[in-house]
Short mmCIF file of C-alpha atoms in Angstrom, two decimals:
data_model
loop_
_atom_site.label_atom_id
_atom_site.label_comp_id
_atom_site.label_asym_id
_atom_site.label_seq_id
_atom_site.Cartn_x
_atom_site.Cartn_y
_atom_site.Cartn_z
CA MET A 144 -64.02 13.24 30.17
CA GLU A 145 -62.47 16.45 29.64
CA PRO A 146 -61.16 16.48 25.98
CA LEU A 147 -57.86 17.99 26.08
CA SER A 148 -58.09 19.49 23.05
CA ASN A 149 -61.02 21.50 21.19
CA ARG A 150 -59.37 19.30 17.73
CA SER A 151 -61.12 16.19 18.65
CA LYS A 152 -63.78 15.17 15.99
CA LYS A 153 -66.77 13.89 17.28
CA VAL A 154 -68.42 10.44 15.17
CA ALA A 155 -70.74 9.60 13.49
CA GLN A 156 -72.46 6.62 11.95
CA LYS A 157 -75.17 8.01 9.29
CA ASP A 158 -77.23 6.36 7.38
CA MET A 159 -76.72 6.19 3.37
CA THR A 160 -79.15 7.61 1.59
CA PHE A 161 -80.69 5.75 -1.62
CA THR A 162 -77.85 7.24 -4.34
CA GLU A 163 -75.39 5.84 -2.16
CA ARG A 164 -76.74 2.71 -1.49
CA MET A 165 -76.82 2.18 -5.40
CA TYR A 166 -72.75 2.17 -5.42
CA LEU A 167 -73.05 3.10 -9.20
CA PRO A 168 -71.47 6.82 -8.96
CA ALA A 169 -68.88 5.71 -7.01
CA VAL A 170 -68.13 2.71 -9.62
CA VAL A 171 -68.29 5.02 -12.28
CA GLN A 172 -65.75 7.76 -10.75
CA GLY A 173 -63.08 4.89 -9.87
CA LEU A 174 -63.13 3.77 -13.39
CA THR A 175 -63.02 6.73 -14.82
CA ILE A 176 -59.49 7.86 -13.29
CA THR A 177 -58.50 3.98 -14.11
CA LEU A 178 -59.15 5.14 -17.78
CA LYS A 179 -57.50 8.21 -17.08
CA HIS A 180 -53.80 6.24 -16.30
CA PHE A 181 -53.88 4.38 -19.83
CA PHE A 182 -53.70 8.00 -21.65
CA LYS A 183 -50.96 9.09 -19.07
CA LYS A 184 -47.41 8.98 -20.28
CA LYS A 185 -45.80 5.03 -18.17
CA ALA A 186 -43.96 5.67 -14.83
CA THR A 187 -41.68 2.57 -15.37
CA ILE A 188 -39.76 1.49 -18.64
CA GLN A 189 -39.34 -2.30 -20.43
CA TYR A 190 -36.27 -2.99 -18.81
CA PRO A 191 -33.75 -4.21 -19.95
CA GLU A 192 -35.11 -3.15 -23.49
CA GLN A 193 -34.97 0.14 -22.99
CA THR A 194 -32.72 1.41 -20.42
CA ARG A 195 -33.14 4.69 -19.20
CA GLU A 196 -30.81 7.77 -19.77
CA ARG A 197 -27.99 8.25 -17.16
CA SER A 198 -26.60 11.53 -15.91
CA SER A 199 -23.52 12.50 -17.66
CA VAL A 200 -21.55 11.65 -14.04
CA TRP A 201 -23.07 8.54 -14.16
CA ARG A 202 -20.46 6.85 -12.17
CA GLY A 203 -21.32 3.11 -13.54
CA LEU A 204 -19.30 -0.34 -13.83
CA HIS A 205 -15.12 0.01 -13.80
CA VAL A 206 -13.07 0.09 -16.47
CA LEU A 207 -9.65 -0.24 -17.06
CA LYS A 208 -8.48 1.84 -19.58
CA ARG A 209 -5.60 0.93 -23.12
CA ASP A 210 -3.33 3.73 -24.48
CA GLU A 211 -3.53 4.34 -28.17
CA GLN A 212 -2.10 1.48 -29.22
CA GLY A 213 -3.38 -0.79 -27.00
CA ALA A 214 -1.47 -1.79 -24.10
CA GLU A 215 -2.48 -1.22 -20.83
CA ARG A 216 -2.26 1.86 -18.75
CA CYS A 217 -2.45 0.60 -14.69
CA THR A 218 0.89 0.36 -13.07
CA ALA A 219 -0.28 -1.69 -10.20
CA CYS A 220 1.30 1.06 -8.39
CA GLY A 221 -1.89 0.37 -5.35
CA LEU A 222 -3.59 4.36 -5.51
CA CYS A 223 -7.20 3.21 -6.18
CA ALA A 224 -6.77 0.74 -3.51
CA VAL A 225 -5.07 2.88 -1.23
CA ALA A 226 -7.75 5.95 -1.57
CA CYS A 227 -10.85 2.95 -2.41
CA PRO A 228 -13.06 3.60 0.72
CA ALA A 229 -14.73 0.30 1.02
CA GLU A 230 -11.19 -1.81 0.74
CA ALA A 231 -13.07 -2.74 -2.48
CA ILE A 232 -9.82 -2.64 -4.34
CA THR A 233 -6.81 -5.61 -4.75
CA MET A 234 -3.75 -6.22 -7.07
CA THR A 235 -0.65 -8.02 -7.36
CA ALA A 236 2.27 -6.57 -9.65
CA GLY A 237 4.80 -8.26 -11.86
CA GLU A 238 7.21 -6.91 -14.34
CA ARG A 239 7.04 -6.89 -17.71
CA LYS A 240 9.39 -9.11 -19.69
CA LYS A 241 11.10 -8.37 -22.65
CA GLY A 242 8.89 -7.99 -26.11
CA GLU A 243 5.16 -7.58 -23.76
CA GLU A 244 6.09 -4.03 -24.38
CA GLY A 245 2.64 -3.70 -26.76
CA LEU A 246 0.66 -5.04 -23.62
CA TYR A 247 1.93 -2.56 -21.12
CA ARG A 248 2.69 0.40 -21.13
CA GLU A 249 4.93 0.47 -18.52
CA GLU A 250 7.65 -1.77 -16.70
CA LYS A 251 5.64 -2.59 -14.01
CA TYR A 252 1.92 -4.01 -14.90
CA ALA A 253 -1.38 -5.37 -13.40
CA VAL A 254 -0.84 -9.43 -12.98
CA THR A 255 -3.88 -9.43 -11.17
CA TYR A 256 -6.37 -6.38 -10.33
CA GLU A 257 -9.83 -7.71 -8.93
CA VAL A 258 -12.83 -5.16 -7.66
CA ASN A 259 -15.47 -6.50 -5.57
CA MET A 260 -18.30 -5.15 -7.21
CA LEU A 261 -20.40 -5.86 -3.52
CA ARG A 262 -18.07 -3.53 -1.89
CA CYS A 263 -17.47 -0.86 -3.88
CA ILE A 264 -20.18 2.20 -3.42
CA PHE A 265 -18.68 3.73 -6.77
CA CYS A 266 -17.82 6.72 -5.13
CA GLY A 267 -15.33 7.36 -7.96
CA LEU A 268 -12.22 8.00 -5.60
CA CYS A 269 -9.91 5.09 -7.78
CA GLU A 270 -10.67 7.30 -10.64
CA GLU A 271 -9.71 10.29 -9.18
CA ALA A 272 -7.05 8.97 -7.20
CA CYS A 273 -4.75 7.54 -10.50
CA PRO A 274 -1.98 9.09 -11.87
CA LYS A 275 -2.29 6.91 -15.24
CA ALA A 276 -5.58 7.48 -16.08
CA ALA A 277 -6.37 3.75 -16.08
CA ILE A 278 -9.24 2.84 -14.27
CA PHE A 279 -12.75 4.93 -15.09
CA LEU A 280 -16.05 4.35 -14.18
CA GLN A 281 -18.48 4.01 -16.90
CA ASP A 282 -21.38 6.37 -17.51
CA ASP A 283 -23.54 4.02 -19.45
CA LYS A 284 -22.96 0.24 -17.63
CA ILE A 285 -23.68 -1.51 -14.48
CA ALA A 286 -22.61 -3.58 -12.47
CA PRO A 287 -25.59 -6.58 -12.88
CA ALA A 288 -27.26 -8.82 -10.33
CA ARG A 289 -25.98 -12.42 -10.39
CA PHE A 290 -26.63 -15.69 -8.67
CA GLU A 291 -23.58 -16.15 -6.90
CA ARG A 292 -21.62 -14.13 -4.75
CA ASP A 293 -18.20 -14.76 -6.31
CA GLU A 294 -19.53 -13.54 -9.73
CA PHE A 295 -19.04 -9.96 -8.33
CA ILE A 296 -15.38 -9.81 -8.15
CA TYR A 297 -14.30 -8.74 -11.51
CA GLY A 298 -10.88 -10.03 -12.48
CA LYS A 299 -8.90 -8.49 -15.04
CA ASP A 300 -10.55 -10.35 -17.73
CA ARG A 301 -13.92 -8.47 -16.88
CA LEU A 302 -12.97 -4.91 -16.02
CA VAL A 303 -9.99 -4.64 -18.58
CA GLU A 304 -11.07 -2.61 -22.14
CA PRO A 305 -11.23 -5.22 -24.70
CA LEU A 306 -8.78 -4.51 -27.66
CA LYS A 307 -10.10 -1.88 -30.34
CA THR A 308 -10.29 -4.36 -34.02
CA THR A 309 -9.86 -2.67 -37.18
CA GLU A 310 -13.35 -3.24 -37.84
CA THR A 311 -15.22 -1.49 -35.20
CA LYS A 312 -12.72 1.70 -36.13
CA MET B 132 28.57 25.21 24.61
CA ALA B 133 27.18 27.44 22.48
CA LYS B 134 23.87 29.18 22.49
CA ILE B 135 22.25 30.02 19.11
CA THR B 136 18.72 31.14 18.27
CA PHE B 137 17.15 29.39 15.36
CA ASP B 138 13.43 30.10 13.84
CA GLY B 139 13.72 32.62 17.30
CA ILE B 140 13.75 29.29 19.25
CA GLU B 141 16.69 29.36 22.02
CA VAL B 142 18.65 26.28 21.62
CA GLU B 143 21.92 25.34 23.58
CA VAL B 144 24.58 22.70 22.34
CA GLU B 145 28.26 21.75 22.14
CA ASP B 146 30.98 23.95 19.93
CA GLY B 147 31.24 22.29 16.81
CA THR B 148 27.77 20.55 16.44
CA THR B 149 26.36 21.90 13.26
CA ILE B 150 23.52 24.35 12.73
CA LEU B 151 21.20 21.01 11.38
CA GLN B 152 21.68 19.57 14.44
CA ALA B 153 20.84 22.05 16.50
CA ALA B 154 17.92 22.31 15.03
CA ARG B 155 17.25 18.60 15.39
CA LYS B 156 17.82 19.08 19.17
CA ILE B 157 14.53 21.35 18.92
CA GLY B 158 12.71 18.95 16.74
CA GLY B 159 9.53 19.73 14.46
CA ASN B 160 9.09 21.74 11.80
CA VAL B 161 11.31 23.86 12.38
CA VAL B 162 13.84 21.53 11.16
CA PRO B 163 15.47 22.11 7.80
CA PRO B 164 15.37 18.50 5.26
CA ALA B 165 18.05 17.01 4.47
CA MET B 166 18.42 14.25 1.56
CA CYS B 167 22.42 14.22 0.79
CA PHE B 168 23.16 14.57 4.90
CA TYR B 169 23.26 11.63 7.12
CA THR B 170 24.55 10.98 10.75
CA PRO B 171 25.84 7.88 11.06
CA LEU B 172 28.04 8.59 7.97
CA LYS B 173 31.33 11.02 8.40
CA GLY B 174 31.76 12.98 5.83
CA SER B 175 28.33 13.51 4.14
CA GLY B 176 26.26 16.13 3.60
CA GLY B 177 26.65 19.41 1.68
CA LYS B 178 26.26 17.91 -2.03
CA CYS B 179 22.27 18.70 -2.03
CA ARG B 180 21.72 22.19 -0.61
CA VAL B 181 18.33 21.23 0.75
CA CYS B 182 19.25 22.02 3.93
CA LEU B 183 20.32 25.53 3.31
CA VAL B 184 19.17 28.06 5.96
CA LYS B 185 19.87 31.84 6.16
CA VAL B 186 22.70 32.93 8.93
CA SER B 187 21.79 36.35 10.20
CA GLN B 188 23.99 36.88 12.93
CA GLY B 189 27.21 34.76 12.67
CA SER B 190 28.03 34.83 16.17
CA ALA B 191 28.08 37.01 19.55
CA LYS B 192 31.81 38.41 18.36
CA ASP B 193 30.72 38.87 15.26
CA PRO B 194 27.32 40.16 14.79
CA ARG B 195 27.55 40.21 10.19
CA PRO B 196 25.21 38.32 8.70
CA MET B 197 27.05 35.98 6.45
CA PRO B 198 26.59 36.77 2.75
CA LYS B 199 24.73 33.49 1.08
CA LEU B 200 22.54 30.43 2.28
CA VAL B 201 24.62 28.63 4.27
CA ALA B 202 24.15 24.49 4.40
CA SER B 203 23.37 24.16 7.85
CA CYS B 204 24.67 19.94 7.56
CA ILE B 205 28.28 21.12 7.02
CA THR B 206 28.22 24.17 8.84
CA PRO B 207 29.20 24.37 12.24
CA VAL B 208 27.75 26.70 15.30
CA GLN B 209 29.66 29.50 16.71
CA ASP B 210 28.15 31.09 20.30
CA GLY B 211 25.27 33.84 19.93
CA MET B 212 24.55 32.68 16.34
CA VAL B 213 20.77 33.07 15.25
CA VAL B 214 19.92 30.94 11.68
CA GLU B 215 16.37 31.79 9.92
CA ASN B 216 14.72 29.04 8.68
CA THR B 217 11.12 28.78 8.21
CA THR B 218 10.74 32.44 9.33
CA ASN B 219 12.63 33.91 6.17
CA GLU B 220 11.60 34.01 2.65
CA ASP B 221 14.79 33.58 0.98
CA VAL B 222 15.29 30.35 2.68
CA LEU B 223 11.79 28.84 1.12
CA ASN B 224 12.44 30.11 -1.91
CA ALA B 225 16.12 28.98 -2.40
CA ARG B 226 14.76 25.17 -1.00
CA LYS B 227 12.13 25.41 -4.23
CA SER B 228 14.64 26.44 -6.55
CA ILE B 229 16.97 23.13 -4.92
CA VAL B 230 13.88 20.66 -5.28
CA GLU B 231 12.90 21.88 -8.48
CA MET B 232 16.97 21.47 -9.38
CA LEU B 233 16.74 18.00 -8.12
CA LEU B 234 13.90 16.97 -9.93
CA ILE B 235 15.17 18.44 -13.72
CA ASN B 236 16.53 14.82 -14.37
CA HIS B 237 14.16 12.98 -12.25
CA PRO B 238 11.87 10.51 -13.71
CA LEU B 239 8.34 10.85 -13.35
CA ASP B 240 8.08 6.96 -11.78
CA CYS B 241 6.77 7.32 -8.76
CA PRO B 242 3.53 4.52 -9.74
CA ILE B 243 6.04 1.72 -10.29
CA CYS B 244 9.04 2.79 -8.10
CA ASP B 245 9.57 0.70 -5.01
CA GLN B 246 10.32 3.43 -2.96
CA ALA B 247 7.09 5.48 -3.58
CA GLY B 248 5.27 6.00 0.57
CA GLU B 249 8.72 6.70 2.30
CA CYS B 250 10.95 8.51 -0.40
CA SER B 251 12.51 11.54 1.15
CA LEU B 252 12.32 13.52 -2.92
CA GLN B 253 8.65 12.86 -2.76
CA ASP B 254 7.82 14.37 1.09
CA LEU B 255 10.68 17.05 0.04
CA SER B 256 8.87 18.02 -3.12
CA TYR B 257 5.44 17.37 -1.55
CA GLU B 258 6.01 19.94 1.01
CA HIS B 259 8.53 22.48 -0.84
CA GLY B 260 7.60 22.09 -4.61
CA VAL B 261 5.18 22.89 -7.05
CA SER B 262 3.33 20.56 -9.16
CA ALA B 263 4.49 21.38 -12.27
CA THR B 264 7.63 21.11 -14.34
CA ARG B 265 9.39 23.82 -16.66
CA TYR B 266 12.02 21.71 -18.11
CA GLU B 267 11.35 20.68 -22.03
CA GLU B 268 14.52 18.34 -22.87
CA GLU B 269 15.24 15.15 -22.50
CA ARG B 270 15.62 13.59 -19.05
CA ARG B 271 19.27 11.69 -18.81
CA SER B 272 19.03 8.45 -19.68
CA PHE B 273 21.32 5.72 -19.09
CA ASN B 274 22.11 1.65 -19.68
CA LYS B 275 20.91 -0.76 -17.39
CA VAL B 276 23.57 -1.51 -14.74
CA ASP B 277 23.46 -5.19 -13.15
CA LEU B 278 24.45 -4.87 -9.42
CA GLY B 279 24.01 -8.71 -8.56
CA PRO B 280 20.70 -10.39 -7.35
CA TYR B 281 20.22 -8.00 -4.29
CA ILE B 282 20.41 -4.64 -5.37
CA GLN B 283 18.60 -2.67 -7.89
CA LEU B 284 20.18 0.13 -9.30
CA HIS B 285 17.87 2.90 -11.57
CA MET B 286 20.15 5.24 -11.94
CA THR B 287 17.79 7.78 -13.76
CA ARG B 288 16.26 8.28 -10.00
CA CYS B 289 19.50 9.49 -8.41
CA ILE B 290 20.44 12.06 -7.67
CA LEU B 291 24.29 11.73 -6.42
CA CYS B 292 24.18 12.17 -2.49
CA TYR B 293 26.44 10.09 -2.10
CA ARG B 294 25.15 8.18 1.14
CA CYS B 295 25.78 5.19 -0.25
CA VAL B 296 29.55 5.45 -1.44
CA TYR B 297 29.91 6.81 1.74
CA THR B 298 28.25 3.42 3.13
CA ALA B 299 30.33 1.67 1.31
CA ASP B 300 33.29 3.31 2.78
CA GLN B 301 32.73 3.08 6.07
CA ILE B 302 30.42 0.11 7.14
CA THR B 303 31.64 -2.40 4.27
CA PRO B 304 35.03 -4.00 3.67
CA GLU B 305 35.48 -2.83 0.28
CA ARG B 306 33.87 -0.51 -1.77
CA VAL B 307 33.25 -1.34 -6.17
CA HIS B 308 31.11 1.17 -7.19
CA GLY B 309 31.35 4.62 -7.33
CA VAL B 310 30.01 7.63 -9.18
CA LEU B 311 31.19 7.83 -12.00
CA GLY B 312 32.23 10.64 -14.89
CA ARG B 313 31.39 14.51 -14.17
CA GLY B 314 29.04 17.57 -14.06
CA ASP B 315 26.27 16.52 -15.62
CA ALA B 316 27.20 12.57 -16.80
CA ALA B 317 27.98 11.88 -13.64
CA GLU B 318 26.43 8.42 -12.29
CA ILE B 319 26.92 6.11 -9.97
CA GLY B 320 28.16 2.08 -11.12
CA THR B 321 30.45 -0.33 -11.21
CA TYR B 322 33.00 0.62 -14.48
CA ILE B 323 33.44 -2.85 -15.37
CA GLU B 324 30.30 -5.05 -14.05
CA ASN B 325 30.92 -6.13 -11.17
CA VAL B 326 28.56 -7.58 -8.28
CA VAL B 327 28.06 -5.24 -4.70
CA ALA B 328 28.08 -8.17 -2.37
CA ASN B 329 29.82 -8.66 0.84
CA ASP B 330 28.05 -9.11 4.06
CA PHE B 331 27.16 -5.51 4.75
CA SER B 332 26.84 -4.30 1.30
CA GLY B 333 22.86 -4.70 1.56
CA ASN B 334 23.10 -1.31 3.75
CA VAL B 335 23.56 1.12 0.71
CA ILE B 336 19.57 0.55 0.18
CA ASP B 337 18.62 2.20 3.57
CA VAL B 338 20.84 5.11 3.45
CA CYS B 339 19.41 6.05 -0.18
CA PRO B 340 16.95 9.33 0.16
CA VAL B 341 15.22 7.71 -3.58
CA GLY B 342 14.55 4.93 -5.71
CA ALA B 343 17.98 4.73 -7.06
CA LEU B 344 19.09 1.59 -5.35
CA THR B 345 16.62 -1.04 -4.19
CA ASP B 346 15.77 -4.81 -2.80
CA LYS B 347 15.60 -6.73 -5.56
CA THR B 348 14.15 -9.68 -3.56
CA TRP B 349 11.15 -6.66 -3.09
CA ARG B 350 10.89 -5.55 -5.94
CA PHE B 351 7.41 -5.04 -6.89
CA LYS B 352 6.21 -7.63 -4.58
CA ASN B 353 3.89 -5.06 -3.05
CA ARG B 354 3.78 -1.51 -1.92
CA VAL B 355 4.87 -0.28 1.47
CA TRP B 356 1.59 1.11 2.86
CA PHE B 357 0.06 -1.97 2.07
CA THR B 358 2.59 -3.79 4.52
CA LYS B 359 2.25 -3.34 8.09
CA PRO B 360 5.74 -3.05 9.66
CA LEU B 361 6.89 -5.10 12.54
CA ASP B 362 9.60 -4.88 15.11
CA ALA B 363 11.64 -7.68 15.02
CA HIS B 364 15.12 -9.39 15.80
CA ARG B 365 17.19 -12.19 15.91
CA ASP B 366 20.36 -13.62 17.25
CA CYS B 367 23.01 -12.89 14.20
CA PRO B 368 26.62 -13.52 14.84
CA THR B 369 27.23 -10.48 12.43
CA CYS B 370 25.01 -7.74 13.09
CA SER B 371 22.81 -6.64 15.71
CA GLY B 372 19.78 -8.67 13.99
CA LYS B 373 17.85 -5.29 15.17
CA VAL B 374 15.89 -4.99 12.17
CA THR B 375 11.98 -3.45 10.45
CA LEU B 376 9.62 -6.12 8.99
CA TRP B 377 7.47 -5.23 6.08
CA ALA B 378 4.98 -8.03 6.24
CA ARG B 379 1.58 -9.09 4.61
CA GLY B 380 -0.42 -11.22 6.81
CA GLU B 381 2.52 -14.52 7.39
CA THR B 382 4.83 -13.90 4.71
CA VAL B 383 7.98 -11.16 5.59
CA LEU B 384 7.98 -9.15 2.27
CA ARG B 385 11.29 -7.36 3.26
CA VAL B 386 13.14 -6.43 5.86
CA THR B 387 14.98 -2.87 6.29
CA ALA B 388 17.13 -1.25 9.27
CA ARG B 389 15.16 0.20 12.16
CA LYS B 390 15.22 4.13 10.97
CA ASP B 391 14.95 7.16 13.12
CA GLN B 392 12.13 10.09 12.13
CA TYR B 393 15.28 11.26 9.57
CA ASN B 394 15.34 8.77 7.87
CA GLU B 395 18.42 7.32 9.56
CA VAL B 396 19.66 3.90 10.64
CA GLU B 397 19.66 3.90 13.83
CA GLU B 398 22.04 0.43 13.28
CA PHE B 399 22.94 -0.96 10.11
CA ILE B 400 22.04 -4.67 9.58
CA CYS B 401 23.94 -7.61 7.09
CA ASN B 402 22.64 -8.95 4.22
CA THR B 403 21.10 -12.69 6.03
CA CYS B 404 18.61 -11.06 8.03
CA ARG B 405 18.10 -8.28 5.05
CA PHE B 406 17.80 -11.39 1.69
CA ASP B 407 17.39 -14.41 3.06
CA LYS B 408 15.39 -14.56 6.49
CA LYS B 409 11.37 -14.13 5.33
CA GLU B 410 10.29 -16.35 7.29
CA VAL B 411 8.42 -14.98 10.17
CA SER B 412 9.47 -18.03 12.19
CA ASP B 413 13.80 -16.71 11.92
CA TRP B 414 12.54 -13.59 14.00
CA THR B 415 11.04 -12.87 17.21
CA ILE B 416 8.84 -10.17 16.90
CA GLU B 417 8.15 -6.73 19.23
CA GLY B 418 5.12 -5.48 18.26
CA PRO B 419 4.24 -3.14 15.47
CA ARG B 420 6.70 -0.56 14.27
CA HIS B 421 5.06 3.64 14.65
CA ILE B 422 4.66 5.33 11.61
CA GLU B 423 4.00 8.91 12.19
CA ARG B 424 -0.02 9.71 11.10
CA SER B 425 1.69 12.07 8.38
CA SER B 426 3.07 8.81 6.06
CA VAL B 427 1.09 6.75 3.85
CA ILE B 428 1.80 3.95 5.87
CA SER B 429 -0.23 4.93 8.88
CA ALA B 430 -2.84 4.03 6.46
CA ASN B 431 -5.08 1.03 7.64
CA HIS B 432 -1.89 0.16 10.02
CA TYR B 433 -2.95 -0.01 13.82
CA GLU B 434 -1.12 0.05 17.18
CA LEU B 435 -1.15 -2.12 20.21
CA PRO B 436 -3.86 0.33 21.84
CA VAL B 437 -3.13 2.60 25.01
CA ILE B 438 -5.58 1.10 28.37
CA ASN B 439 -7.27 3.29 30.28
CA VAL B 440 -6.59 6.78 28.08
CA PRO B 441 -7.67 9.28 30.65
CA ILE B 442 -10.21 11.51 28.57
CA VAL B 443 -12.08 12.25 32.28
CA PRO B 444 -8.93 12.93 35.32
CA ASN B 445 -9.68 11.91 38.55
CA LEU B 446 -11.53 9.13 37.64
CA PRO B 447 -12.82 6.84 40.59
CA VAL B 448 -11.05 3.91 40.55
CA SER B 449 -14.32 1.46 40.40
CA THR B 450 -15.58 2.96 36.74
CA LYS B 451 -12.18 1.57 35.16
CA LYS B 452 -12.44 -0.98 33.26
CA ASN B 453 -9.16 -3.73 32.14
CA LEU B 454 -9.09 -4.66 28.79
CA PRO B 455 -8.89 -8.55 28.67
CA GLN B 456 -5.28 -9.83 28.12
CA GLU B 457 -4.51 -12.14 25.28
#
């Protein structure tokens, strides 16, 4: 048959020479490559003991910040939820009662605030939309893998920044 | 009949019409904004000054320009009048200053305010204002006034447009609230603790252009852009019963009167409809309410599909598909 192009190669099965039939040089060659890798820098790290350094603009797990007095900054205005392209954020608002001024910064506060980490795409639009500088994506934490789906719905218990005690100050 | 030129567009209106109403007849972007003027309320207008326009020719008989900018909501048209609104830089600058003035004492609590998303002042400052304030002094603060179980008054947000006062005068049988004090001490109040309660008192919530008067039964329940507006009606003995329901799922969070594109109530509704009928079963749902695309409320908001949009003109009948009827 006429070849379609002149790029085709003729395949020929040649007899191996004596040294080739010994296989020893090939084995030695392979072992040297393996040995070389012992002295190279490792491509992997020992996670979770070690963690890779992240970029300073990395967007990881959300946090709901408190102000200098320790009061929650979030007022449940809903701008993060409306900005969220994945519709991962839901909240219900409540009115602050007398005596809770130290707990919540404004008259209205979020009674519940949930972020579904399976839906979230960590785009950071909630952070940009927030008028109260309440929600941020941390650069040092990620949402870890879990077994149950409902464990990925982070409520206020896991999102709100823990109160600073005198020891950690 | 009077023929006027508004922003280069000629329009013919009846004698005695105000410039603002003539502009609304044209519609679109040339319409001056209005914070205090309210068509259904007699005597409203002329207070907030955001509708200022330049009259560059008084009338056909006397073509001299008016010396100062005039409030278009209370100035009647004259034949041959030439008015400039968006085409005149003085007008736009004046409007910007007025927005800044209105915002001097207005608190920056939109994240808390229940009116956010449908607030005229929010829209106005977004379109005409500046994003920063030059005001360094303390903003006004007030003692809390309790207006009863239905209406929440936030005096700090009030811009003193007098709409609620006119509503109470003209829609309800008696008025118990009003503007007390003068100048920068002016405030809305009842003077002696008094409950604003009669069959139509809830309408002051609808006419308020800002979040000064809000619905207590809706207070902090949800944000307006997460609710679905539905047109609905019911057989009401005291009012027309035509309302907009703001629902989420099966629960009706708020009931308001239907408002037109200028945020003006089409028909005033009674307090029973507004505050007591919070079940979907109380109402006959007509369908989703049309919300302007520019409004935040239209986010994730769907309307009835338009069947067979003629994208390709003169499509043969056989290629058309009928959508399944529910």
